[in-house]
Coordinates of N, CA, C and O and ligand atoms in Angstrom, one line a residue:
M1 N 2.5 -11.3 9.6 CA 2.0 -11.7 10.9 C 2.4 -13.1 11.3 O 2.5 -13.9 10.4
K2 N 2.7 -13.3 12.6 CA 3.3 -14.6 12.9 C 2.3 -15.7 13.0 O 1.1 -15.5 13.3
G3 N 2.8 -16.9 12.6 CA 1.9 -18.1 12.6 C 1.2 -18.3 13.9 O 0.0 -18.8 13.9
I4 N 1.8 -18.0 15.0 CA 1.2 -18.3 16.3 C -0.1 -17.5 16.5 O -1.1 -18.0 17.1
V5 N -0.2 -16.3 15.9 CA -1.4 -15.5 15.9 C -2.5 -16.2 15.2 O -3.7 -16.2 15.6
F6 N -2.2 -16.9 14.1 CA -3.2 -17.6 13.3 C -3.6 -18.9 14.0 O -4.7 -19.2 14.1
T7 N -2.6 -19.7 14.5 CA -2.9 -21.0 15.0 C -3.8 -20.8 16.3 O -4.8 -21.5 16.5
E8 N -3.5 -19.8 17.1 CA -4.3 -19.6 18.3 C -5.7 -19.1 17.9 O -6.6 -19.4 18.6
F9 N -5.7 -18.3 16.9 CA -7.0 -17.7 16.4 C -7.9 -18.9 16.0 O -9.1 -19.0 16.4
L10 N -7.4 -19.8 15.2 CA -8.2 -20.9 14.6 C -8.6 -21.8 15.7 O -9.7 -22.3 15.7
E11 N -7.8 -21.9 16.7 CA -8.1 -22.8 17.9 C -9.3 -22.1 18.7 O -10.2 -22.8 19.1
M12 N -9.2 -20.8 18.8 CA -10.3 -20.1 19.5 C -11.6 -20.3 18.7 O -12.7 -20.5 19.2
V13 N -11.5 -20.2 17.3 CA -12.7 -20.3 16.5 C -13.4 -21.7 16.7 O -14.6 -21.8 16.9
E14 N -12.5 -22.7 16.6 CA -13.0 -24.1 16.8 C -13.7 -24.2 18.1 O -14.8 -24.8 18.2
K15 N -13.0 -23.7 19.2 CA -13.6 -23.9 20.5 C -14.9 -23.1 20.7 O -15.8 -23.7 21.3
E16 N -14.9 -21.9 20.3 CA -16.1 -21.1 20.5 C -17.2 -21.3 19.5 O -18.4 -21.1 19.9
F17 N -16.9 -21.6 18.3 CA -17.9 -21.6 17.2 C -18.1 -23.0 16.5 O -18.9 -23.2 15.7
G18 N -17.1 -23.9 16.8 CA -17.2 -25.2 16.2 C -16.4 -25.5 15.0 O -16.1 -24.5 14.3
L19 N -16.3 -26.7 14.7 CA -15.4 -27.2 13.5 C -16.0 -26.7 12.2 O -15.3 -26.4 11.2
E20 N -17.4 -26.7 12.1 CA -18.0 -26.4 10.9 C -17.7 -24.9 10.5 O -17.4 -24.6 9.3
V21 N -17.9 -24.0 11.4 CA -17.6 -22.6 11.2 C -16.1 -22.4 10.8 O -15.8 -21.7 9.9
L22 N -15.3 -23.2 11.5 CA -13.8 -23.1 11.3 C -13.6 -23.5 9.8 O -12.9 -22.7 9.1
D23 N -14.1 -24.6 9.4 CA -13.9 -25.1 8.0 C -14.5 -24.0 7.0 O -13.8 -23.7 6.0
Q24 N -15.6 -23.5 7.3 CA -16.3 -22.5 6.4 C -15.4 -21.3 6.2 O -15.2 -20.9 5.1
I25 N -14.9 -20.7 7.3 CA -14.2 -19.5 7.1 C -12.8 -19.7 6.4 O -12.4 -18.9 5.6
I26 N -12.2 -20.9 6.6 CA -11.0 -21.2 5.9 C -11.3 -21.4 4.4 O -10.6 -20.8 3.6
N27 N -12.3 -22.2 4.1 CA -12.6 -22.5 2.7 C -13.1 -21.2 2.0 O -12.8 -21.1 0.8
E28 N -13.8 -20.3 2.6 CA -14.4 -19.2 1.9 C -13.4 -18.0 1.9 O -13.8 -16.9 1.3
S29 N -12.3 -18.1 2.5 CA -11.4 -16.9 2.6 C -10.4 -16.8 1.5 O -9.7 -15.7 1.5
N30 N -10.2 -17.8 0.7 CA -9.3 -17.6 -0.4 C -7.8 -17.3 0.1 O -7.3 -16.3 -0.2
L31 N -7.3 -18.2 0.9 CA -6.0 -17.9 1.6 C -4.9 -18.4 0.8 O -4.9 -19.6 0.3
A32 N -3.8 -17.6 0.6 CA -2.6 -18.0 -0.1 C -2.0 -19.2 0.6 O -1.4 -20.1 -0.1
S33 N -2.1 -19.3 1.9 CA -1.5 -20.4 2.6 C -2.3 -21.6 2.6 O -1.9 -22.7 3.1
G34 N -3.5 -21.5 2.1 CA -4.5 -22.6 2.1 C -5.0 -22.9 3.5 O -5.7 -23.9 3.8
G35 N -4.7 -22.0 4.4 CA -5.2 -22.2 5.8 C -4.3 -23.1 6.6 O -4.7 -23.6 7.7
I36 N -3.1 -23.4 6.1 CA -2.2 -24.2 6.9 C -1.1 -23.3 7.5 O -0.3 -22.8 6.7
Y37 N -1.1 -23.3 8.8 CA -0.1 -22.4 9.4 C 0.8 -23.1 10.4 O 0.3 -24.1 11.1
T38 N 2.0 -22.8 10.5 CA 2.9 -23.3 11.6 C 3.1 -22.1 12.5 O 3.2 -21.0 12.1
S39 N 3.3 -22.4 13.8 CA 3.4 -21.3 14.8 C 4.6 -20.4 14.5 O 4.6 -19.3 14.8
V40 N 5.7 -21.0 13.9 CA 6.9 -20.2 13.7 C 6.9 -19.5 12.3 O 7.8 -18.7 12.1
G41 N 6.0 -19.8 11.5 CA 6.0 -19.2 10.1 C 5.5 -17.8 10.2 O 5.1 -17.2 11.2
T42 N 5.6 -17.1 9.0 CA 5.1 -15.7 8.9 C 4.2 -15.6 7.7 O 4.5 -16.2 6.6
Y43 N 3.0 -15.0 7.9 CA 2.0 -15.0 6.9 C 1.5 -13.6 6.7 O 1.6 -12.7 7.6
D44 N 0.8 -13.4 5.5 CA 0.3 -12.0 5.3 C -0.9 -11.7 6.2 O -1.8 -12.5 6.4
F45 N -0.8 -10.5 6.7 CA -1.9 -10.0 7.6 C -3.3 -10.1 6.8 O -4.3 -10.3 7.5
I46 N -3.3 -9.9 5.5 CA -4.5 -10.0 4.7 C -5.3 -11.3 5.0 O -6.5 -11.3 5.1
E47 N -4.5 -12.4 5.3 CA -5.2 -13.6 5.6 C -6.0 -13.6 6.9 O -7.1 -14.1 7.0
M48 N -5.4 -12.9 7.9 CA -6.1 -12.8 9.2 C -7.3 -11.9 9.0 O -8.4 -12.2 9.5
Q49 N -7.2 -10.8 8.2 CA -8.3 -9.9 8.0 C -9.4 -10.7 7.3 O -10.6 -10.5 7.7
S50 N -9.1 -11.5 6.3 CA -10.2 -12.3 5.6 C -10.9 -13.2 6.5 O -12.1 -13.3 6.6
L51 N -10.1 -13.9 7.3 CA -10.7 -14.9 8.3 C -11.6 -14.2 9.3 O -12.7 -14.7 9.6
I52 N -11.2 -13.1 9.8 CA -11.9 -12.4 10.8 C -13.2 -11.8 10.2 O -14.3 -11.8 10.8
V53 N -13.1 -11.3 9.0 CA -14.3 -10.7 8.4 C -15.3 -11.8 8.1 O -16.5 -11.6 8.3
K54 N -14.8 -12.9 7.6 CA -15.7 -14.1 7.4 C -16.4 -14.5 8.7 O -17.5 -14.8 8.7
L55 N -15.5 -14.6 9.7 CA -16.1 -15.0 11.0 C -17.2 -14.1 11.5 O -18.2 -14.5 12.0
S56 N -16.9 -12.8 11.2 CA -17.9 -11.8 11.6 C -19.2 -12.0 10.8 O -20.3 -11.9 11.4
E57 N -19.1 -12.3 9.5 CA -20.3 -12.5 8.7 C -21.1 -13.8 9.2 O -22.3 -13.8 9.3
K58 N -20.3 -14.8 9.6 CA -21.0 -16.1 10.0 C -21.6 -15.9 11.4 O -22.7 -16.5 11.7
T59 N -21.0 -15.1 12.3 CA -21.5 -15.1 13.7 C -22.4 -13.9 14.0 O -23.0 -13.9 15.0
G60 N -22.3 -12.9 13.1 CA -23.0 -11.7 13.4 C -22.4 -10.8 14.4 O -22.9 -9.7 14.8
L61 N -21.2 -11.2 14.9 CA -20.4 -10.4 15.8 C -19.5 -9.4 15.0 O -19.1 -9.8 14.0
S62 N -19.3 -8.2 15.6 CA -18.5 -7.3 14.8 C -17.0 -7.7 14.9 O -16.6 -8.4 15.8
V63 N -16.2 -7.2 13.9 CA -14.8 -7.5 13.8 C -14.1 -7.0 15.1 O -13.3 -7.7 15.7
N64 N -14.5 -5.9 15.6 CA -13.9 -5.4 16.8 C -14.2 -6.2 18.0 O -13.3 -6.5 18.9
D65 N -15.5 -6.7 18.1 CA -15.8 -7.6 19.3 C -15.0 -8.9 19.2 O -14.5 -9.5 20.2
L66 N -14.8 -9.4 17.9 CA -14.0 -10.6 17.8 C -12.5 -10.4 18.1 O -11.9 -11.2 18.7
L67 N -12.0 -9.2 17.7 CA -10.6 -8.9 18.0 C -10.4 -8.8 19.5 O -9.4 -9.2 20.1
Y68 N -11.4 -8.2 20.2 CA -11.4 -8.1 21.6 C -11.4 -9.4 22.3 O -10.5 -9.7 23.2
A69 N -12.3 -10.3 21.9 CA -12.4 -11.6 22.4 C -11.0 -12.4 22.2 O -10.5 -13.1 23.1
Y70 N -10.5 -12.2 21.0 CA -9.2 -12.9 20.7 C -8.1 -12.4 21.6 O -7.2 -13.2 22.0
G71 N -8.1 -11.1 21.8 CA -7.0 -10.5 22.7 C -7.1 -11.2 24.1 O -6.1 -11.5 24.7
K72 N -8.3 -11.4 24.6 CA -8.5 -12.1 25.9 C -7.8 -13.5 25.9 O -7.2 -13.9 26.8
T73 N -8.1 -14.2 24.8 CA -7.5 -15.5 24.7 C -6.0 -15.5 24.5 O -5.2 -16.3 25.1
F74 N -5.5 -14.6 23.6 CA -4.1 -14.5 23.3 C -3.3 -14.2 24.5 O -2.1 -14.6 24.6
F75 N -3.8 -13.4 25.4 CA -3.1 -13.0 26.6 C -2.6 -14.3 27.4 O -1.5 -14.3 27.9
A76 N -3.5 -15.3 27.4 CA -3.2 -16.5 28.2 C -2.0 -17.2 27.5 O -1.1 -17.8 28.2
V77 N -1.9 -17.1 26.2 CA -0.7 -17.6 25.5 C 0.6 -16.9 25.9 O 1.6 -17.5 26.1
L78 N 0.5 -15.6 25.9 CA 1.6 -14.8 26.3 C 2.1 -15.1 27.8 O 3.2 -15.3 28.0
E79 N 1.1 -15.3 28.6 CA 1.4 -15.6 30.0 C 2.1 -17.0 30.1 O 3.0 -17.1 30.9
K80 N 1.6 -17.9 29.3 CA 2.2 -19.2 29.3 C 3.6 -19.3 28.7 O 4.5 -19.8 29.3
N81 N 3.7 -18.6 27.6 CA 5.0 -18.7 26.9 C 6.1 -17.7 27.3 O 7.3 -17.9 27.0
H82 N 5.7 -16.7 28.0 CA 6.6 -15.6 28.4 C 6.5 -15.2 29.8 O 6.5 -14.0 30.1
A83 N 6.3 -16.1 30.7 CA 6.1 -15.8 32.1 C 7.2 -14.9 32.7 O 7.0 -14.1 33.5
N84 N 8.4 -15.2 32.1 CA 9.6 -14.4 32.6 C 9.5 -12.9 32.4 O 9.9 -12.1 33.2
I85 N 8.8 -12.5 31.3 CA 8.6 -11.1 31.0 C 7.8 -10.4 32.1 O 8.1 -9.3 32.6
F86 N 6.7 -11.1 32.5 CA 5.8 -10.6 33.5 C 6.5 -10.4 34.8 O 6.2 -9.4 35.5
S87 N 7.4 -11.2 35.2 CA 8.1 -11.1 36.5 C 9.1 -9.9 36.5 O 9.5 -9.6 37.6
L88 N 9.3 -9.3 35.4 CA 10.3 -8.2 35.4 C 9.6 -6.9 35.9 O 10.3 -5.9 36.2
Y89 N 8.3 -6.9 35.9 CA 7.6 -5.6 36.2 C 6.8 -5.7 37.5 O 6.3 -6.8 37.9
S90 N 6.8 -4.6 38.2 CA 6.1 -4.6 39.5 C 4.6 -4.4 39.4 O 3.9 -4.6 40.4
G91 N 4.1 -3.9 38.3 CA 2.7 -3.7 38.2 C 2.3 -3.5 36.7 O 3.1 -3.4 35.8
P92 N 1.0 -3.4 36.5 CA 0.4 -3.3 35.1 C 0.9 -2.0 34.4 O 1.3 -2.1 33.2
L93 N 0.9 -0.9 35.0 CA 1.3 0.3 34.3 C 2.7 0.3 33.9 O 3.1 0.8 32.8
E94 N 3.6 -0.2 34.8 CA 5.0 -0.3 34.5 C 5.2 -1.2 33.3 O 6.0 -0.9 32.4
M95 N 4.4 -2.3 33.3 CA 4.6 -3.2 32.1 C 4.1 -2.6 30.8 O 4.8 -2.6 29.8
L96 N 2.9 -2.0 30.9 CA 2.3 -1.4 29.7 C 3.2 -0.3 29.1 O 3.4 -0.1 27.9
A97 N 3.8 0.5 30.0 CA 4.7 1.6 29.6 C 6.0 1.0 29.0 O 6.7 1.8 28.3
S98 N 6.3 -0.3 29.1 CA 7.5 -0.8 28.6 C 7.3 -1.6 27.3 O 8.3 -2.2 26.8
I99 N 6.1 -1.7 26.8 CA 5.9 -2.5 25.6 C 6.8 -2.1 24.5 O 7.5 -2.8 23.9
E100 N 6.7 -0.7 24.2 CA 7.4 -0.2 23.0 C 8.9 -0.4 23.1 O 9.6 -0.9 22.2
N101 N 9.5 0.0 24.3 CA 11.0 0.1 24.4 C 11.6 -1.2 24.9 O 12.8 -1.3 24.9
H102 N 10.8 -2.1 25.4 CA 11.4 -3.3 25.9 C 10.7 -4.6 25.4 O 11.4 -5.4 24.7
I103 N 9.5 -4.7 25.7 CA 8.8 -6.0 25.4 C 8.8 -6.3 23.9 O 9.3 -7.4 23.5
H104 N 8.3 -5.4 23.1 CA 8.2 -5.7 21.7 C 9.6 -5.7 21.0 O 9.7 -6.2 19.9
V105 N 10.5 -5.0 21.7 CA 11.9 -5.1 21.2 C 12.4 -6.5 21.3 O 13.0 -7.0 20.3
E106 N 12.2 -7.1 22.4 CA 12.6 -8.5 22.6 C 11.8 -9.5 21.6 O 12.3 -10.4 21.1
V107 N 10.5 -9.1 21.5 CA 9.6 -9.9 20.6 C 10.2 -9.9 19.1 O 10.2 -10.9 18.5
R108 N 10.7 -8.8 18.7 CA 11.3 -8.7 17.4 C 12.5 -9.6 17.2 O 12.7 -10.2 16.1
K109 N 13.2 -9.8 18.3 CA 14.4 -10.7 18.2 C 13.9 -12.2 18.2 O 14.4 -13.0 17.5
L110 N 12.9 -12.5 19.1 CA 12.4 -13.9 19.2 C 11.6 -14.3 18.0 O 11.6 -15.5 17.6
Y111 N 10.8 -13.3 17.4 CA 9.9 -13.7 16.3 C 10.3 -12.8 15.1 O 9.6 -11.8 14.8
P112 N 11.3 -13.2 14.3 CA 11.7 -12.3 13.2 C 10.5 -12.2 12.2 O 9.7 -13.1 12.0
G113 N 10.3 -10.9 11.7 CA 9.2 -10.7 10.8 C 7.9 -10.3 11.5 O 6.9 -10.1 10.9
A114 N 7.9 -10.2 12.9 CA 6.7 -9.8 13.6 C 6.3 -8.4 13.2 O 7.1 -7.5 13.0
E115 N 5.0 -8.2 13.0 CA 4.4 -6.9 12.7 C 3.8 -6.4 13.9 O 2.7 -6.8 14.4
L116 N 4.4 -5.4 14.5 CA 4.0 -4.9 15.8 C 3.5 -3.4 15.7 O 3.9 -2.7 14.8
P117 N 2.6 -3.1 16.7 CA 2.2 -1.7 16.7 C 3.3 -0.8 17.3 O 4.3 -1.3 17.8
T118 N 3.1 0.5 17.1 CA 3.9 1.5 17.8 C 3.1 2.1 19.0 O 2.0 2.5 18.7
F119 N 3.7 2.2 20.2 CA 3.0 2.9 21.3 C 3.9 4.1 21.6 O 5.1 4.0 21.8
R120 N 3.3 5.2 21.8 CA 4.0 6.4 22.2 C 3.4 6.9 23.5 O 2.2 7.2 23.6
I121 N 4.3 7.0 24.5 CA 3.8 7.5 25.8 C 3.6 9.0 25.8 O 4.5 9.7 25.4
I122 N 2.4 9.5 26.2 CA 2.1 10.9 26.2 C 2.3 11.4 27.7 O 2.9 12.5 27.9
Q123 N 1.7 10.7 28.6 CA 1.7 11.1 30.0 C 1.7 9.9 30.9 O 1.1 8.9 30.5
Q124 N 2.3 10.0 32.1 CA 2.4 8.9 32.9 C 2.6 9.3 34.4 O 3.4 10.2 34.6
D125 N 1.9 8.7 35.3 CA 2.2 8.8 36.7 C 1.9 7.4 37.4 O 1.7 6.4 36.6
N126 N 1.8 7.3 38.7 CA 1.6 6.0 39.3 C 0.3 5.4 39.1 O 0.1 4.2 39.3
H127 N -0.7 6.2 38.7 CA -2.1 5.7 38.6 C -2.6 5.9 37.2 O -3.8 5.5 36.9
F128 N -1.8 6.4 36.3 CA -2.4 6.8 35.0 C -1.3 6.7 33.9 O -0.1 7.0 34.1
L129 N -1.8 6.2 32.7 CA -0.9 6.2 31.6 C -1.7 6.6 30.3 O -2.7 6.0 30.1
E130 N -1.1 7.5 29.6 CA -1.8 7.9 28.3 C -0.8 7.5 27.2 O 0.4 7.9 27.2
M131 N -1.3 6.7 26.3 CA -0.4 6.3 25.2 C -1.2 6.4 23.9 O -2.4 6.1 23.8
M132 N -0.4 6.6 22.8 CA -1.0 6.6 21.5 C -0.6 5.2 20.9 O 0.5 4.7 21.0
Y133 N -1.6 4.6 20.2 CA -1.4 3.4 19.5 C -1.4 3.7 18.0 O -2.3 4.4 17.5
Y134 N -0.4 3.2 17.3 CA -0.3 3.4 15.8 C -0.1 2.0 15.2 O 0.9 1.3 15.5
S135 N -1.0 1.7 14.3 CA -0.7 0.4 13.5 C -1.6 0.4 12.3 O -2.8 0.7 12.4
D136 N -1.1 0.0 11.2 CA -1.9 -0.2 9.9 C -2.9 -1.3 10.1 O -3.8 -1.4 9.3
R137 N -2.7 -2.2 11.1 CA -3.6 -3.3 11.3 C -4.9 -2.9 12.1 O -5.8 -3.7 12.2
S138 N -4.9 -1.7 12.7 CA -6.1 -1.3 13.5 C -6.6 -2.3 14.5 O -7.8 -2.5 14.6
M139 N -5.6 -2.9 15.2 CA -6.0 -4.0 16.2 C -6.2 -3.4 17.6 O -5.7 -4.0 18.6
Y140 N -6.8 -2.2 17.7 CA -6.8 -1.5 19.0 C -7.7 -2.2 20.0 O -7.5 -2.1 21.2
M141 N -8.7 -2.9 19.5 CA -9.6 -3.7 20.5 C -8.8 -4.9 21.0 O -9.0 -5.4 22.1
F142 N -7.9 -5.5 20.2 CA -7.0 -6.5 20.6 C -6.1 -5.9 21.7 O -5.9 -6.5 22.8
A143 N -5.6 -4.7 21.5 CA -4.7 -4.0 22.4 C -5.5 -3.8 23.8 O -5.0 -4.0 24.8
K144 N -6.8 -3.4 23.7 CA -7.5 -3.1 24.9 C -7.7 -4.3 25.7 O -7.5 -4.3 26.9
A145 N -8.0 -5.4 25.0 CA -8.1 -6.7 25.8 C -6.8 -7.1 26.4 O -6.8 -7.5 27.6
L146 N -5.7 -6.9 25.7 CA -4.4 -7.3 26.4 C -4.1 -6.4 27.5 O -3.5 -6.8 28.6
M147 N -4.4 -5.1 27.4 CA -4.2 -4.2 28.5 C -5.0 -4.6 29.8 O -4.5 -4.6 30.9
E148 N -6.3 -4.9 29.5 CA -7.2 -5.3 30.7 C -6.6 -6.6 31.3 O -6.6 -6.7 32.6
Q149 N -6.2 -7.5 30.5 CA -5.7 -8.8 31.1 C -4.3 -8.5 31.8 O -4.0 -9.3 32.7
T150 N -3.6 -7.5 31.4 CA -2.3 -7.2 32.1 C -2.7 -6.8 33.5 O -2.0 -7.2 34.5
F151 N -3.7 -6.0 33.6 CA -4.2 -5.6 35.0 C -4.6 -6.8 35.8 O -4.3 -7.0 36.9
A152 N -5.4 -7.6 35.1 CA -5.9 -8.8 35.8 C -4.7 -9.7 36.3 O -4.7 -10.3 37.4
H153 N -3.7 -9.8 35.5 CA -2.5 -10.6 35.8 C -1.9 -10.1 37.1 O -1.5 -10.9 37.9
Y154 N -1.9 -8.8 37.3 CA -1.3 -8.2 38.6 C -2.3 -8.0 39.6 O -2.0 -7.3 40.6
H155 N -3.5 -8.6 39.4 CA -4.6 -8.4 40.4 C -4.9 -7.0 40.7 O -5.1 -6.6 41.8
E156 N -5.0 -6.2 39.6 CA -5.3 -4.7 39.8 C -6.6 -4.5 38.9 O -6.8 -5.2 37.9
N157 N -7.3 -3.4 39.2 CA -8.4 -3.0 38.4 C -8.1 -1.9 37.5 O -7.2 -1.0 37.8
S158 N -8.7 -1.8 36.3 CA -8.4 -0.8 35.4 C -9.7 -0.1 34.8 O -10.8 -0.7 34.9
R159 N -9.5 1.1 34.3 CA -10.5 1.7 33.5 C -9.8 2.2 32.3 O -8.8 2.9 32.4
I160 N -10.2 1.9 31.1 CA -9.5 2.2 29.9 C -10.4 2.9 28.9 O -11.4 2.4 28.5
E161 N -10.0 4.1 28.6 CA -10.8 4.9 27.6 C -10.0 5.0 26.3 O -8.8 5.2 26.2
L162 N -10.8 4.9 25.2 CA -10.2 4.9 23.8 C -10.7 6.2 23.1 O -11.9 6.5 23.2
E163 N -9.9 6.8 22.4 CA -10.3 7.9 21.6 C -9.7 7.7 20.2 O -8.5 7.6 20.0
M164 N -10.6 7.6 19.2 CA -10.2 7.3 17.8 C -9.6 8.6 17.2 O -10.3 9.6 17.1
V165 N -8.3 8.6 17.0 CA -7.7 9.8 16.4 C -7.8 9.7 14.9 O -8.0 10.8 14.2
Q166 N -7.7 8.5 14.3 CA -8.1 8.3 12.9 C -9.3 7.4 12.9 O -9.3 6.4 13.6
E167 N -10.2 7.8 12.1 CA -11.5 7.0 12.1 C -11.3 5.5 11.8 O -12.1 4.7 12.2
N168 N -10.3 5.2 11.0 CA -10.1 3.8 10.6 C -9.3 3.0 11.6 O -8.9 1.9 11.4
G169 N -9.0 3.6 12.8 CA -8.4 2.9 13.9 C -6.9 2.7 13.8 O -6.3 2.0 14.5
T170 N -6.3 3.4 12.8 CA -4.8 3.3 12.7 C -4.1 4.1 13.8 O -2.9 4.0 14.0
Q171 N -4.8 5.1 14.4 CA -4.2 5.9 15.5 C -5.3 6.0 16.5 O -6.4 6.6 16.3
V172 N -5.0 5.5 17.7 CA -6.0 5.5 18.8 C -5.3 6.0 20.1 O -4.2 5.5 20.4
R173 N -5.9 6.9 20.8 CA -5.4 7.4 22.1 C -6.0 6.5 23.2 O -7.2 6.4 23.3
F174 N -5.1 6.0 24.0 CA -5.5 5.2 25.2 C -5.3 6.0 26.5 O -4.2 6.5 26.7
R175 N -6.3 6.1 27.3 CA -6.2 6.6 28.6 C -6.4 5.5 29.6 O -7.5 5.0 29.7
I176 N -5.4 5.1 30.3 CA -5.4 3.9 31.2 C -5.3 4.3 32.6 O -4.3 4.9 33.0
Y177 N -6.3 4.0 33.4 CA -6.4 4.4 34.8 C -6.3 3.1 35.7 O -7.0 2.2 35.4
K178 N -5.4 3.2 36.6 CA -5.4 2.1 37.7 C -6.4 2.5 38.7 O -6.3 3.6 39.4
E179 N -7.4 1.7 38.9 CA -8.5 2.0 39.8 C -8.3 1.3 41.2 O -7.7 0.2 41.2
P180 N -8.8 1.9 42.2 CA -8.6 1.3 43.5 C -9.5 0.0 43.6 O -10.4 -0.2 42.9
H181 N -9.1 -0.9 44.5 CA -9.8 -2.2 44.6 C -11.2 -1.8 45.3 O -11.2 -0.9 46.1
A182 N -12.2 -2.6 44.9 CA -13.5 -2.3 45.5 C -13.4 -2.7 47.0 O -12.7 -3.7 47.4
V183 N -14.1 -1.9 47.9 CA -14.1 -2.2 49.3 C -15.2 -3.3 49.5 O -16.3 -3.1 49.1
S184 N -14.8 -4.4 50.1 CA -15.9 -5.4 50.3 C -16.3 -5.5 51.8 O -15.6 -5.0 52.7
Ligands
HEM1 C1 1.2 -8.2 18.6 C2 4.2 -10.5 21.6 C3 2.6 -7.9 25.3 C4 0.0 -5.2 22.2 C5 2.1 -9.1 19.1 C6 2.6 -10.3 18.4 C7 3.5 -10.9 19.2 C8 3.5 -10.2 20.5 C9 4.3 -12.2 18.9 C10 2.2 -10.7 17.0 C11 3.2 -10.1 15.9 C12 2.9 -10.6 14.5 O1 1.9 -11.3 14.4 O2 3.6 -10.3 13.6 C13 4.0 -10.0 22.9 C14 4.6 -10.5 24.1 C15 4.2 -9.7 25.1 C16 3.3 -8.8 24.5 C17 5.6 -11.7 24.1 C18 4.4 -9.9 26.6 C19 4.8 -11.0 27.2 C20 1.7 -6.9 24.8 C21 0.9 -6.1 25.6 C22 0.1 -5.3 24.7 C23 0.5 -5.7 23.3 C24 0.8 -6.1 27.1 C25 -0.8 -4.3 25.2 C26 -1.3 -3.4 24.5 C27 0.0 -5.8 20.9 C28 -0.8 -5.5 19.8 C29 -0.5 -6.4 18.8 C30 0.6 -7.2 19.3 C31 -1.9 -4.5 19.8 C32 -1.2 -6.5 17.4 C33 -0.4 -5.9 16.2 C34 -0.9 -4.5 15.9 O3 -1.7 -3.9 16.6 O4 -0.3 -4.0 14.9 N1 2.6 -9.1 20.4 N2 3.2 -8.9 23.2 N3 1.5 -6.7 23.4 N4 0.9 -6.8 20.6 FE1 2.2 -7.8 21.8

């Protein structure tokens, strides 16, 4: 997993839960890196898992809720660092349908060693996208947050349904609906 995912995560922990919780989760997680990450480095995903499980214990929030919250934060990083990618797409569904064959392909070139999920498109039209998510990291709530923020980026509304195909979250079916704007 890329260092930027760790550095941004730790920044979020400090901001939301304070320096003390940050120090505690780093000290109690038994990290091979010692908790020192550079944004361009590559580290074992096990370290992220330990940090997030510890944070869950400290805060009483579930790992999934924390991954979802982190996805919301991480999207802002993507928007800031990769604004050019967003300008290539006319809307959220076009962008989400291109993650597998374009966006993450470019990401692999920019971030050697990146561990990315696989998305497989099942069905697609102008208002709907059905995709399968596959990843050993089971970060489907992180994915859901990124999807919702993609809609927000294009000022569109979404409704996103998840179906656990594997109980451990390594295979999840997403049904993504573009919803009409509320009439005011
Ligand atoms: C992971 C880049 C858009 C889904 C990642 C990682 C990077 C990245 C660098 C971390 C890889 C690692 O730590 O080894 C980008 C860029 C994007 C983009 C530059 C667009 C500008 C999206 C969008 C989604 C998405 C829109 C929506 C579903 C994910 C997921 C992961 C991930 C779920 C976590 C890894 C996993 O589940 O196995 N992405 N991404 N990405 N990305 Fe993207």
